[in-house]
Every structure is written in structure tokens, then in C-alpha cells.
mmCIF file of C-alpha atoms in Angstrom:
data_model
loop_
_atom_site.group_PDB
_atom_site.id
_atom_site.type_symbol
_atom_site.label_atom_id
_atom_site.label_comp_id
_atom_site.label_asym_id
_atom_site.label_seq_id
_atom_site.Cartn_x
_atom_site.Cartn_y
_atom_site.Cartn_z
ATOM 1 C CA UNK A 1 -62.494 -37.262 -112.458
ATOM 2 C CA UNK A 2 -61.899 -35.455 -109.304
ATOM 3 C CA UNK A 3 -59.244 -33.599 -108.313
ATOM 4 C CA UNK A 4 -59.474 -34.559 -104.585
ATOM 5 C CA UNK A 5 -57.101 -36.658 -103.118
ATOM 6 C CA UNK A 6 -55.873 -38.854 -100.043
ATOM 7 C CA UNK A 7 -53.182 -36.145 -99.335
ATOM 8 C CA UNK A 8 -56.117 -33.271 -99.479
ATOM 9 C CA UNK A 9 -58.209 -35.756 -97.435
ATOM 10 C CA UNK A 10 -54.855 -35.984 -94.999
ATOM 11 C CA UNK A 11 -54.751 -32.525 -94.651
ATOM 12 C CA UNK A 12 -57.934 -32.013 -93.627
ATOM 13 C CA UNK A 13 -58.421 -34.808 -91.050
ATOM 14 C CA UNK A 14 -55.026 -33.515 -89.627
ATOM 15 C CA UNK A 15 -56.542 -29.792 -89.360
ATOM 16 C CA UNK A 16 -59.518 -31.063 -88.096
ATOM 17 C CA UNK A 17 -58.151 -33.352 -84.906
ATOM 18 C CA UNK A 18 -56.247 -30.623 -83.534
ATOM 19 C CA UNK A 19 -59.154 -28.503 -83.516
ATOM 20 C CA UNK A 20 -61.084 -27.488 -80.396
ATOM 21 C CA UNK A 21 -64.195 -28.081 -83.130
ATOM 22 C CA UNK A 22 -66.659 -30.062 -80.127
ATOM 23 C CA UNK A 23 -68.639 -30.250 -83.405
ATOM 24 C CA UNK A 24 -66.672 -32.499 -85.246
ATOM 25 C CA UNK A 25 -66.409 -36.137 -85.751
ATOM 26 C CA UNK A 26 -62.744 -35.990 -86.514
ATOM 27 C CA UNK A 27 -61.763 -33.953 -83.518
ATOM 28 C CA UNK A 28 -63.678 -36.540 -81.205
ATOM 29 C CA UNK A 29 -62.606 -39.856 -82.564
ATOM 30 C CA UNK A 30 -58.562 -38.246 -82.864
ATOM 31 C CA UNK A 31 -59.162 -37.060 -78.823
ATOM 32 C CA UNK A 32 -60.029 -40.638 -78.523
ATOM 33 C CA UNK A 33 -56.881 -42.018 -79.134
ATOM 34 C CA UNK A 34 -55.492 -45.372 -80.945
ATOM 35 C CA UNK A 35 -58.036 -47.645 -79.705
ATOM 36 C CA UNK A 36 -61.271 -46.509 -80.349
ATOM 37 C CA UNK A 37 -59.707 -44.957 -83.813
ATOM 38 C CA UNK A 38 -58.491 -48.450 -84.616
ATOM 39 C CA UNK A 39 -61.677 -50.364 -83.894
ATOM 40 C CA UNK A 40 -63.769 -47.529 -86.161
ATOM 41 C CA UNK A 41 -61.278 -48.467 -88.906
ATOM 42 C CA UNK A 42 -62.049 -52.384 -88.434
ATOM 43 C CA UNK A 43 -65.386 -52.024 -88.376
ATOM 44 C CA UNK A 44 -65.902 -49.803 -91.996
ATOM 45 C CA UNK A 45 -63.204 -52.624 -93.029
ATOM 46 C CA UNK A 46 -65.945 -55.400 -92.674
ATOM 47 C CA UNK A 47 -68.938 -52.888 -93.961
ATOM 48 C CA UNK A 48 -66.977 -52.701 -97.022
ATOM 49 C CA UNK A 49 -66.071 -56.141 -97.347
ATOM 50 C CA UNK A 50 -69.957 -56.995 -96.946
ATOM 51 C CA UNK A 51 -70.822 -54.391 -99.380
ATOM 52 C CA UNK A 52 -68.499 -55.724 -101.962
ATOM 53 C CA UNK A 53 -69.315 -59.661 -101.618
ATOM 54 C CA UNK A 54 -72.905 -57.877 -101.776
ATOM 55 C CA UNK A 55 -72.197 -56.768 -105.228
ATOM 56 C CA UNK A 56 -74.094 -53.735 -103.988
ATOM 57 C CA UNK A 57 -71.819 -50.747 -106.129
ATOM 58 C CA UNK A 58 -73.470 -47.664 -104.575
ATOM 59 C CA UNK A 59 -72.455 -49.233 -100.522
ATOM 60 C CA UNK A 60 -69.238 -49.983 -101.882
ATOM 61 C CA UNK A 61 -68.163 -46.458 -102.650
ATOM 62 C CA UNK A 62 -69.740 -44.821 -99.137
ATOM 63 C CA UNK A 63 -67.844 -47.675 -97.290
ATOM 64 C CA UNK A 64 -64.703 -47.251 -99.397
ATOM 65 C CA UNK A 65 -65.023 -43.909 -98.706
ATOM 66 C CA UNK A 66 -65.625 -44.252 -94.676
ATOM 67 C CA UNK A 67 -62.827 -46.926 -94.496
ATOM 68 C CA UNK A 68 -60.101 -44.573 -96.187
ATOM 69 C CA UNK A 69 -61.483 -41.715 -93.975
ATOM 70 C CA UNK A 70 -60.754 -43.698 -90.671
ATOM 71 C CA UNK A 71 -57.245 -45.405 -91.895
ATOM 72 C CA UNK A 72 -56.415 -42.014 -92.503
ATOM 73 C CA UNK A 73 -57.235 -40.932 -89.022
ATOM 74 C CA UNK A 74 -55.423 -43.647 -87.786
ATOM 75 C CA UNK A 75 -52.471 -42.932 -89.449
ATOM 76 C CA UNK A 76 -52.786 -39.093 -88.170
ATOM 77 C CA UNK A 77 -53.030 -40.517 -84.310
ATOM 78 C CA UNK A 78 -49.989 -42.843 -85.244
ATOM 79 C CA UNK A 79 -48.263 -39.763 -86.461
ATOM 80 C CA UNK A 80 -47.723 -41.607 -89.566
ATOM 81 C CA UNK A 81 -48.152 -39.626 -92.762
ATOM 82 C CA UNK A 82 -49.662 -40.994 -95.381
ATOM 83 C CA UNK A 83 -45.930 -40.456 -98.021
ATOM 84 C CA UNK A 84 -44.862 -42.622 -95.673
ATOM 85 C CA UNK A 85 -47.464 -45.147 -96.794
ATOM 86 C CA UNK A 86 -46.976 -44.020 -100.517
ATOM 87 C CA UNK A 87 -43.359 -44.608 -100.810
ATOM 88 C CA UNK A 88 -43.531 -48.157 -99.137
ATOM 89 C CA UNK A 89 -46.116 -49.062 -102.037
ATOM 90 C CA UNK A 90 -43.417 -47.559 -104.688
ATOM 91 C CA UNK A 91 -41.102 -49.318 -103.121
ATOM 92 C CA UNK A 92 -43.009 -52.607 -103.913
ATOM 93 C CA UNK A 93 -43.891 -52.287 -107.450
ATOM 94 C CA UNK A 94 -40.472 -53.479 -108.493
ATOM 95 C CA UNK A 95 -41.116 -56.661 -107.575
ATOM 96 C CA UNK A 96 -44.144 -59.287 -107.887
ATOM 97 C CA UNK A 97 -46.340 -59.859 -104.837
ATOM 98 C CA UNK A 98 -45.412 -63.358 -104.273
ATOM 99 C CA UNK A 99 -41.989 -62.323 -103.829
ATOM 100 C CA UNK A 100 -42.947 -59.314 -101.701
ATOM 101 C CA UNK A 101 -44.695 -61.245 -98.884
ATOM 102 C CA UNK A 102 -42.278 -64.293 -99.226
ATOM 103 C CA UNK A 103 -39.552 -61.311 -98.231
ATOM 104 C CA UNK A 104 -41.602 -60.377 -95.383
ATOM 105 C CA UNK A 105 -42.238 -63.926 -93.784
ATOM 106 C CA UNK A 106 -38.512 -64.043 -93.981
ATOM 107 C CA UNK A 107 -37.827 -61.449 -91.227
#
């Protein structure tokens, strides 16, 4: 087990994209803005899904790992931090998922 997490992988992208670094990936995609962020995100979402209906366990990790990366950064260009994220996921654990979506198709 590792003791690396989403919040040290947070911290890190947020550092990054607010540095002048013209050497870093995380500085140029944040610069960016939303869009192209957004579309990086949607595109290691299908890599991963392809590498899971694969079965191919090795892909699955590196795109699991790319597609947390870039929700991450899109969170950081939302200005949406990830406890945000965290405490709506707490907040759902008290009830089943059926009822969870049904309560969101109701508003």
C-alpha cells in the first residue's frame, strides 16, 4: 500500500498550474482552460473504459491513473476542490443508489 493520495495528487496539480514551469504538462493544459482540460478528461475516460472491457489489467491502472490525473485538473480549473467531491460521496452512503439517483431525477 501506498501512502499517496488524491489530496497529495491535488496538491500537486494545483502547485503545478500556477507555475510559470513552460516545462510542464500541468501548467499547459491548466493555461488552457475548461475546454481543452475537459475534452483530455473525456478522452482517458474512454481509454480506460476500452482498457477495462479489454480485460487488459496493466492499461487499466495507467488509464485509471491518467483519468484521475485530468478530473483532478479539471476540478483545479473549476476551482472545485476535491473535499468538495469527498463530502458529496459521504453524503451518499446513507442511502442506496437507487434511491440516490431517483432523488436527483426529482429536481
Amino acid at each position: 500500500m501506498t501512502g499517496f493520495s488524491l489530496n497529495d495528487l491535488e496538491r500537486i496539480i494545483s502547485e503545478r498550474a500556477r507555475s510559470d514551469d513552460a516545462n510542464s504538462w500541468t501548467a499547459r493544459l491548466y493555461a488552457s482552460g475548461m475546454e481543452r482540460a475537459a475534452k483530455k478528461l473525456g478522452e482517458e475516460a474512454v481509454e480506460t473504459v476500452i482498457a477495462a472491457v479489454k480485460g487488459d489489467t496493466g492499461e487499466l491502472v495507467s488509464e485509471s491513473a491518467d483519468l484521475l490525473y485530468h478530473w483532478l485538473v479539471v476540478l483545479t480549473v473549476a476551482g472545485v476542490p476535491l473535499s468538495d467531491v469527498l463530502q458529496e460521496l459521504q453524503r451518499r452512503t446513507g442511502q442506496s443508489g437507487i434511491a440516490e439517483k431517483a432523488s436527483r431525477n426529482q429536481g
